[in-house]
PDB file of C-alpha atoms in Angstrom:
ATOM      1  CA  MET X 976       1.421   7.748 -24.471  1.00  0.00           C
ATOM      2  CA  SER X 977       2.032   5.079 -21.634  1.00  0.00           C
ATOM      3  CA  THR X 978      -0.608   4.060 -19.271  1.00  0.00           C
ATOM      4  CA  ARG X 979      -0.383   2.170 -15.947  1.00  0.00           C
ATOM      5  CA  LYS X 980      -3.094  -0.076 -14.330  1.00  0.00           C
ATOM      6  CA  LEU X 981      -4.115   0.719 -10.884  1.00  0.00           C
ATOM      7  CA  THR X 982      -6.777  -0.667  -8.684  1.00  0.00           C
ATOM      8  CA  CYS X 983      -8.903   1.814  -6.718  1.00  0.00           C
ATOM      9  CA  LEU X 984      -8.121   1.465  -3.106  1.00  0.00           C
ATOM     10  CA  ALA X 985     -11.429   2.547  -2.145  1.00  0.00           C
ATOM     11  CA  CYS X 986     -13.795   0.570  -4.536  1.00  0.00           C
ATOM     12  CA  GLY X 987     -11.530  -2.042  -6.057  1.00  0.00           C
ATOM     13  CA  GLN X 988     -12.324  -0.863  -9.610  1.00  0.00           C
ATOM     14  CA  PHE X 989      -9.350  -1.220 -12.273  1.00  0.00           C
ATOM     15  CA  ASN X 990      -8.386   2.044 -13.668  1.00  0.00           C
ATOM     16  CA  ARG X 991      -5.947   3.072 -16.356  1.00  0.00           C
ATOM     17  CA  VAL X 992      -3.928   6.292 -15.851  1.00  0.00           C
ATOM     18  CA  THR X 993      -1.636   8.020 -18.270  1.00  0.00           C
ATOM     19  CA  ALA X 994       1.915   8.164 -16.901  1.00  0.00           C
ATOM     20  CA  GLU X 995       2.043  11.769 -18.015  1.00  0.00           C
ATOM     21  CA  ARG X 996      -0.892  12.899 -15.935  1.00  0.00           C
ATOM     22  CA  PRO X 997      -0.051  14.233 -12.651  1.00  0.00           C
ATOM     23  CA  ALA X 998      -0.492  11.650  -9.879  1.00  0.00           C
ATOM     24  CA  ALA X 999      -2.503  14.193  -7.528  1.00  0.00           C
ATOM     25  CA  ALA X1000      -5.162  14.607 -10.620  1.00  0.00           C
ATOM     26  CA  ALA X1001      -5.690  10.643 -11.108  1.00  0.00           C
ATOM     27  CA  LYS X1002      -9.173   9.701  -9.749  1.00  0.00           C
ATOM     28  CA  CYS X1003     -11.197   6.556  -9.837  1.00  0.00           C
ATOM     29  CA  GLY X1004     -13.614   6.430 -13.095  1.00  0.00           C
ATOM     30  CA  THR X1005     -16.147   4.684 -10.782  1.00  0.00           C
ATOM     31  CA  CYS X1006     -16.237   6.148  -7.491  1.00  0.00           C
ATOM     32  CA  GLY X1007     -13.982   9.318  -7.764  1.00  0.00           C
ATOM     33  CA  ALA X1008     -11.573   8.495  -5.060  1.00  0.00           C
ATOM     34  CA  ARG X1009      -7.937   9.653  -5.609  1.00  0.00           C
ATOM     35  CA  LEU X1010      -5.836   6.849  -6.913  1.00  0.00           C
ATOM     36  CA  PHE X1011      -2.899   8.302  -5.171  1.00  0.00           C
ATOM     37  CA  PRO X1012      -4.136   9.162  -1.690  1.00  0.00           C
ATOM     38  CA  LYS X1013      -1.958  11.478   0.375  1.00  0.00           C
ATOM     39  CA  LYS X1014      -2.557   9.319   3.478  1.00  0.00           C
ATOM     40  CA  PRO X1015      -2.514   5.532   3.574  1.00  0.00           C
ATOM     41  CA  ALA X1016      -5.583   3.958   2.670  1.00  0.00           C
ATOM     42  CA  GLU X1017      -7.381   1.511   4.914  1.00  0.00           C
ATOM     43  CA  ILE X1018      -8.003  -1.690   2.633  1.00  0.00           C
ATOM     44  CA  ASP X1019      -9.480  -5.131   2.975  1.00  0.00           C
ATOM     45  CA  ALA X1020      -8.084  -8.626   1.923  1.00  0.00           C
ATOM     46  CA  LYS X1021     -10.097  -8.688  -1.176  1.00  0.00           C
ATOM     47  CA  ILE X1022      -8.630  -5.139  -2.489  1.00  0.00           C
ATOM     48  CA  LEU X1023      -5.146  -6.016  -1.472  1.00  0.00           C
ATOM     49  CA  ALA X1024      -5.377  -9.296  -3.431  1.00  0.00           C
ATOM     50  CA  LYS X1025      -6.660  -7.437  -6.670  1.00  0.00           C
ATOM     51  CA  ALA X1026      -4.255  -4.654  -6.363  1.00  0.00           C
ATOM     52  CA  ALA X1027      -1.171  -7.031  -5.589  1.00  0.00           C
ATOM     53  CA  ARG X1028      -2.120  -9.058  -8.458  1.00  0.00           C
ATOM     54  CA  ALA X1029      -2.672  -6.107 -11.169  1.00  0.00           C
ATOM     55  CA  ASP X1030      -1.113  -2.758 -10.146  1.00  0.00           C
ATOM     56  CA  GLU X1031       1.811  -1.585 -12.117  1.00  0.00           C
ATOM     57  CA  VAL X1032       2.784   1.187  -9.426  1.00  0.00           C
ATOM     58  CA  PRO X1033       4.496  -0.061  -6.257  1.00  0.00           C
ATOM     59  CA  LEU X1034       1.855  -0.699  -3.340  1.00  0.00           C
ATOM     60  CA  VAL X1035       3.338  -0.547  -0.017  1.00  0.00           C
ATOM     61  CA  VAL X1036       0.954  -2.292   2.575  1.00  0.00           C
ATOM     62  CA  ASP X1037       1.365  -1.956   6.405  1.00  0.00           C
ATOM     63  CA  PHE X1038       0.153  -5.258   8.252  1.00  0.00           C
ATOM     64  CA  TRP X1039      -0.863  -4.040  11.636  1.00  0.00           C
ATOM     65  CA  ALA X1040      -3.414  -4.387  14.289  1.00  0.00           C
ATOM     66  CA  PRO X1041      -5.233  -1.934  16.716  1.00  0.00           C
ATOM     67  CA  TRP X1042      -3.780  -3.648  19.931  1.00  0.00           C
ATOM     68  CA  CYS X1043      -0.336  -3.611  18.626  1.00  0.00           C
ATOM     69  CA  GLY X1044       1.747  -0.963  20.258  1.00  0.00           C
ATOM     70  CA  PRO X1045       4.489  -0.712  17.724  1.00  0.00           C
ATOM     71  CA  CYS X1046       1.926  -0.749  14.957  1.00  0.00           C
ATOM     72  CA  ARG X1047       0.410   2.472  16.591  1.00  0.00           C
ATOM     73  CA  MET X1048       4.076   3.793  16.982  1.00  0.00           C
ATOM     74  CA  MET X1049       4.813   3.419  13.366  1.00  0.00           C
ATOM     75  CA  ALA X1050       1.691   4.624  11.857  1.00  0.00           C
ATOM     76  CA  PRO X1051       2.694   8.459  11.685  1.00  0.00           C
ATOM     77  CA  GLU X1052       6.151   7.430  10.191  1.00  0.00           C
ATOM     78  CA  PHE X1053       4.196   5.386   7.762  1.00  0.00           C
ATOM     79  CA  ALA X1054       1.812   8.435   6.914  1.00  0.00           C
ATOM     80  CA  LYS X1055       5.137  10.650   6.586  1.00  0.00           C
ATOM     81  CA  ALA X1056       6.695   8.363   4.168  1.00  0.00           C
ATOM     82  CA  ALA X1057       3.333   8.006   2.122  1.00  0.00           C
ATOM     83  CA  GLU X1058       3.282  11.767   1.680  1.00  0.00           C
ATOM     84  CA  THR X1059       6.991  11.946   0.760  1.00  0.00           C
ATOM     85  CA  LEU X1060       6.497   9.351  -2.097  1.00  0.00           C
ATOM     86  CA  ASN X1061       3.095  10.197  -3.031  1.00  0.00           C
ATOM     87  CA  GLY X1062       2.962   9.801  -6.943  1.00  0.00           C
ATOM     88  CA  SER X1063       5.612   7.410  -7.164  1.00  0.00           C
ATOM     89  CA  ALA X1064       4.198   4.689  -4.790  1.00  0.00           C
ATOM     90  CA  ARG X1065       0.990   4.118  -2.947  1.00  0.00           C
ATOM     91  CA  PHE X1066       0.552   3.161   0.784  1.00  0.00           C
ATOM     92  CA  ALA X1067      -2.253   1.297   2.527  1.00  0.00           C
ATOM     93  CA  LYS X1068      -2.855  -0.305   5.835  1.00  0.00           C
ATOM     94  CA  LEU X1069      -4.468  -3.790   6.405  1.00  0.00           C
ATOM     95  CA  ASN X1070      -5.881  -4.445   9.827  1.00  0.00           C
ATOM     96  CA  THR X1071      -4.803  -8.224  10.406  1.00  0.00           C
ATOM     97  CA  GLN X1072      -7.392  -8.408  13.141  1.00  0.00           C
ATOM     98  CA  ASP X1073     -10.249  -7.626  10.949  1.00  0.00           C
ATOM     99  CA  HIS X1074      -8.748  -9.599   7.954  1.00  0.00           C
ATOM    100  CA  PRO X1075      -7.066 -12.768   9.409  1.00  0.00           C
ATOM    101  CA  GLU X1076      -7.211 -14.309   6.027  1.00  0.00           C
ATOM    102  CA  ALA X1077      -4.746 -11.915   4.897  1.00  0.00           C
ATOM    103  CA  SER X1078      -2.305 -12.749   7.228  1.00  0.00           C
ATOM    104  CA  ALA X1079      -2.523 -16.502   6.410  1.00  0.00           C
ATOM    105  CA  ARG X1080      -2.402 -15.556   2.536  1.00  0.00           C
ATOM    106  CA  TYR X1081       0.625 -13.241   2.868  1.00  0.00           C
ATOM    107  CA  ASN X1082       2.400 -15.314   5.609  1.00  0.00           C
ATOM    108  CA  ILE X1083       2.432 -12.744   8.016  1.00  0.00           C
ATOM    109  CA  ARG X1084       4.013 -13.888  11.218  1.00  0.00           C
ATOM    110  CA  GLY X1085       4.537 -10.675  13.114  1.00  0.00           C
ATOM    111  CA  ILE X1086       3.297  -7.167  12.996  1.00  0.00           C
ATOM    112  CA  PRO X1087       4.022  -4.451  12.200  1.00  0.00           C
ATOM    113  CA  MET X1088       5.140  -5.778   8.795  1.00  0.00           C
ATOM    114  CA  LEU X1089       5.510  -3.833   5.606  1.00  0.00           C
ATOM    115  CA  ALA X1090       5.259  -5.573   2.146  1.00  0.00           C
ATOM    116  CA  ALA X1091       5.608  -4.209  -1.258  1.00  0.00           C
ATOM    117  CA  PHE X1092       3.902  -5.191  -4.338  1.00  0.00           C
ATOM    118  CA  SER X1093       4.150  -4.332  -7.953  1.00  0.00           C
ATOM    119  CA  GLY X1094       3.591  -6.161 -11.293  1.00  0.00           C
ATOM    120  CA  GLY X1095       1.803  -8.920 -10.023  1.00  0.00           C
ATOM    121  CA  ARG X1096       4.413 -10.036  -7.249  1.00  0.00           C
ATOM    122  CA  GLU X1097       5.793  -9.228  -3.745  1.00  0.00           C
ATOM    123  CA  ARG X1098       8.988  -7.128  -4.122  1.00  0.00           C
ATOM    124  CA  GLY X1099      10.091  -7.138  -0.537  1.00  0.00           C
ATOM    125  CA  ARG X1100       9.179  -6.824   3.123  1.00  0.00           C
ATOM    126  CA  GLN X1101      10.336  -5.321   6.145  1.00  0.00           C
ATOM    127  CA  ALA X1102       9.498  -6.428   9.809  1.00  0.00           C
ATOM    128  CA  GLY X1103       9.287  -4.086  12.765  1.00  0.00           C
ATOM    129  CA  VAL X1104       8.970  -0.457  13.494  1.00  0.00           C
ATOM    130  CA  GLN X1105      10.379   1.795  10.828  1.00  0.00           C
ATOM    131  CA  ARG X1106      11.039   5.467  10.616  1.00  0.00           C
ATOM    132  CA  ALA X1107       9.727   7.412   7.609  1.00  0.00           C
ATOM    133  CA  GLU X1108      13.259   7.847   6.031  1.00  0.00           C
ATOM    134  CA  ALA X1109      13.982   4.159   6.456  1.00  0.00           C
ATOM    135  CA  ILE X1110      10.678   3.346   4.791  1.00  0.00           C
ATOM    136  CA  THR X1111      11.263   5.752   1.929  1.00  0.00           C
ATOM    137  CA  GLY X1112      14.893   4.429   1.352  1.00  0.00           C
ATOM    138  CA  TRP X1113      13.540   1.034   1.050  1.00  0.00           C
ATOM    139  CA  VAL X1114      10.754   1.821  -1.306  1.00  0.00           C
ATOM    140  CA  ARG X1115      13.196   3.692  -3.475  1.00  0.00           C
ATOM    141  CA  GLU X1116      15.469   0.694  -3.423  1.00  0.00           C
ATOM    142  CA  LEU X1117      12.793  -1.663  -4.639  1.00  0.00           C
ATOM    143  CA  ALA X1118      11.706   0.630  -7.599  1.00  0.00           C
TER     144      ALA X1118
END
């Protein structure tokens, strides 16, 4: 039975999940939060660093800010992509205004910026507003 290591996007705790278990049933052993949330999870820089380093399932992060019009336009499209790919990838949002250290660490020069992480490294990034279909296609290509 194979397992995948995932970081809880709510509390930051590491979890091991069997690949045979349905993604919807996977919950954090510490806080009980879903490990595959249906909607993008709001995360901070600390949880992103931990998940980007250790997770074995693709994590797609939307770097955004509340004052950014294009970021607000893309938010519903990002949520649609998260729903479509639920179980095969996880989606999170990081507010660069609240966490400027993440912008520096991940070399974010403009927002909205999507970055995908898996297996301890960045797999790719996309700049600018994207439609849900483009996001899902991009994530599937990275897998």
